[in-house]
Tab-separated table of C-alpha atoms in Angstrom:
chain	number	residue	atom	x	y	z
A	298	MET	CA	0.000	0.000	0.000
A	299	ASN	CA	1.939	2.952	-1.341
A	300	LEU	CA	0.070	5.959	-0.002
A	301	GLU	CA	2.993	8.375	-0.263
A	302	LYS	CA	2.345	8.967	-3.966
A	303	HIS	CA	-1.032	10.524	-3.125
A	304	ILE	CA	0.252	13.221	-0.768
A	305	GLY	CA	2.135	16.455	-1.321
A	306	PRO	CA	5.934	16.655	-1.346
A	307	SER	CA	6.179	18.364	2.053
A	308	GLU	CA	3.710	16.023	3.799
A	309	THR	CA	4.327	12.907	5.835
A	310	ILE	CA	1.733	10.389	6.921
A	311	LEU	CA	1.017	10.682	10.641
A	312	LEU	CA	-1.822	8.201	10.991
A	313	ARG	CA	-3.047	5.242	8.883
A	314	PHE	CA	-6.200	3.263	9.538
A	315	GLY	CA	-9.117	1.672	7.774
A	316	ILE	CA	-12.334	-0.220	8.318
A	317	GLY	CA	-12.421	-1.949	11.709
A	318	LYS	CA	-11.291	-5.581	11.761
A	319	TRP	CA	-13.878	-6.560	14.348
A	320	TYR	CA	-16.604	-5.130	12.081
A	321	LEU	CA	-15.392	-7.254	9.163
A	322	PHE	CA	-15.105	-10.403	11.288
A	323	LEU	CA	-18.600	-10.147	12.793
A	324	LYS	CA	-20.195	-9.230	9.489
A	325	LEU	CA	-18.645	-12.223	7.723
A	326	LEU	CA	-19.553	-14.461	10.670
A	327	ALA	CA	-23.200	-13.374	10.461
A	328	TRP	CA	-23.363	-13.946	6.698
A	329	SER	CA	-21.691	-17.357	7.101
A	330	ALA	CA	-24.131	-18.420	9.811
A	331	LEU	CA	-27.158	-17.272	7.828
A	332	LEU	CA	-26.270	-18.702	4.444
A	333	GLY	CA	-24.586	-21.771	5.910
A	334	SER	CA	-27.740	-22.665	7.806
A	335	VAL	CA	-29.852	-22.183	4.665
A	336	SER	CA	-27.509	-24.481	2.764
A	337	TYR	CA	-27.612	-27.035	5.586
A	338	PHE	CA	-31.418	-26.920	5.639
A	339	PHE	CA	-31.518	-27.776	1.920
A	340	GLN	CA	-28.668	-30.324	2.019
A	341	GLU	CA	-30.842	-33.101	0.551
A	342	ASN	CA	-31.495	-31.098	-2.614
A	343	ILE	CA	-28.296	-30.012	-4.389
A	344	PHE	CA	-30.229	-27.542	-6.527
A	345	PHE	CA	-31.055	-25.494	-3.406
A	346	ALA	CA	-28.007	-26.322	-1.258
A	347	TYR	CA	-25.216	-24.835	-3.403
A	348	PRO	CA	-26.548	-21.362	-4.376
A	349	PRO	CA	-26.344	-20.039	-0.794
A	350	LEU	CA	-22.722	-21.178	-0.627
A	351	VAL	CA	-21.924	-19.461	-3.933
A	352	ILE	CA	-23.635	-16.300	-2.703
A	353	LEU	CA	-21.663	-16.552	0.554
A	354	GLY	CA	-18.413	-16.818	-1.393
A	355	LEU	CA	-19.280	-13.722	-3.437
A	356	ILE	CA	-20.220	-11.762	-0.304
A	357	ILE	CA	-16.964	-12.740	1.408
A	358	LEU	CA	-14.969	-11.741	-1.677
A	359	TYR	CA	-16.761	-8.377	-1.914
A	360	GLU	CA	-16.338	-7.570	1.796
A	361	LEU	CA	-12.644	-8.499	1.738
A	362	LEU	CA	-12.078	-6.320	-1.346
A	363	ILE	CA	-13.748	-3.359	0.374
A	364	PHE	CA	-11.752	-3.994	3.567
A	365	PHE	CA	-8.354	-4.246	1.872
A	366	THR	CA	-8.875	-1.387	-0.598
A	367	THR	CA	-10.235	1.274	1.775
A	368	HIS	CA	-7.523	3.340	3.428
A	369	TYR	CA	-7.792	6.406	5.635
A	370	PHE	CA	-4.701	8.454	6.356
A	371	VAL	CA	-3.854	11.760	7.962
A	372	THR	CA	-0.914	14.070	7.252
A	373	GLU	CA	0.067	17.371	8.846
A	374	LYS	CA	-2.076	19.245	6.318
A	375	LYS	CA	-4.885	16.958	5.114
A	376	VAL	CA	-7.184	14.044	5.839
A	377	TYR	CA	-7.495	11.481	3.031
A	378	LYS	CA	-9.839	8.660	2.129
A	379	LYS	CA	-8.640	6.303	-0.608
A	380	ARG	CA	-10.861	3.589	-2.001
A	381	GLY	CA	-10.859	1.320	-5.029
A	382	ILE	CA	-8.959	-1.326	-6.920
A	383	PHE	CA	-8.983	-0.445	-10.592
A	384	TRP	CA	-10.439	3.061	-10.326
A	385	LYS	CA	-9.074	4.710	-7.253
A	386	LYS	CA	-11.097	7.465	-5.669
A	387	ILE	CA	-9.297	9.796	-3.295
A	388	VAL	CA	-11.204	12.325	-1.202
A	389	GLU	CA	-9.251	14.851	0.835
A	390	ALA	CA	-9.932	17.714	3.199
A	391	ALA	CA	-7.448	20.294	4.447
A	392	LYS	CA	-7.088	20.098	8.237
A	393	GLU	CA	-7.018	23.895	8.553
A	394	ASP	CA	-10.463	24.055	6.876
A	395	VAL	CA	-12.075	21.388	9.064
A	396	THR	CA	-14.837	22.984	11.112
A	397	ASP	CA	-16.119	19.888	12.851
A	398	ILE	CA	-15.910	16.106	12.941
A	399	THR	CA	-19.153	14.345	13.760
A	400	ILE	CA	-19.256	10.770	15.001
A	401	VAL	CA	-22.292	8.765	13.933
A	402	ARG	CA	-22.853	5.424	15.649
A	403	GLY	CA	-25.891	3.207	15.334
A	404	PHE	CA	-26.891	0.588	17.862
A	405	ALA	CA	-25.007	-2.245	16.133
A	406	ASP	CA	-21.967	-0.026	15.579
A	407	LYS	CA	-21.826	0.894	19.243
A	408	ILE	CA	-22.704	-2.413	20.920
A	409	LEU	CA	-21.475	-5.093	18.508
A	410	PHE	CA	-18.793	-3.672	16.240
A	411	PHE	CA	-17.264	-0.911	18.397
A	412	THR	CA	-17.055	1.267	15.291
A	413	GLY	CA	-18.444	4.559	14.078
A	414	ASN	CA	-18.539	6.819	11.050
A	415	LEU	CA	-16.516	10.020	11.146
A	416	LYS	CA	-18.084	12.809	9.104
A	417	ILE	CA	-15.638	15.610	8.386
A	418	ASN	CA	-17.094	18.990	7.477
A	419	THR	CA	-15.009	21.874	6.166
A	420	ALA	CA	-15.591	25.595	5.924
A	421	GLY	CA	-17.256	26.957	2.837
A	422	THR	CA	-19.780	24.227	2.043
A	423	PRO	CA	-22.855	22.927	3.856
A	424	PHE	CA	-22.029	19.347	2.840
A	425	ILE	CA	-19.927	16.649	4.475
A	426	GLU	CA	-16.720	16.383	2.447
A	427	VAL	CA	-15.171	13.203	3.843
A	428	ILE	CA	-16.936	10.263	5.476
A	429	LEU	CA	-14.712	7.669	7.107
A	430	ASN	CA	-16.909	4.578	7.440
A	431	LYS	CA	-16.707	1.907	10.139
A	432	VAL	CA	-13.691	3.307	11.982
A	433	GLN	CA	-12.567	1.310	15.025
A	434	ASN	CA	-12.472	3.493	18.188
A	435	PRO	CA	-13.988	6.585	16.539
A	436	TYR	CA	-13.459	8.921	19.520
A	437	VAL	CA	-9.746	8.141	19.668
A	438	MET	CA	-9.423	8.633	15.903
A	439	LYS	CA	-11.284	11.947	16.105
A	440	LYS	CA	-8.812	13.227	18.704
A	441	SER	CA	-5.886	11.979	16.623
A	442	ILE	CA	-7.159	13.747	13.516
A	443	MET	CA	-7.792	17.031	15.335
A	444	ARG	CA	-4.195	17.206	16.675
């Protein structure tokens, strides 16, 4: 993961993180339990037993691709979100323009996954510029970004 090519020449990466590992593990565990039990229920009929396993394989592949290709990093000047395999999308916000960072946590995020979404708003627009999804320990990351 060569993130240095996406930053300015006078910047160094201070913080790197991504989607929470616990979130990925529990999500894949839930999908495996659900589709595995459906496949087990239909084990006598091959026509109905294998499609849930194929769907499970595709879901696992998709979730792993999202997990390994989503990177969040912070430099002295900017906050970056990089996502994608073939078409990379990089969203950035200057730290000096950041007006507030909002943490959004649903029930499952708070109780099960211990994650949250960081929404970074900058001066000049009424919209959220950068959304860092499913960040492990969102309050700690918010403090680290604001330093």
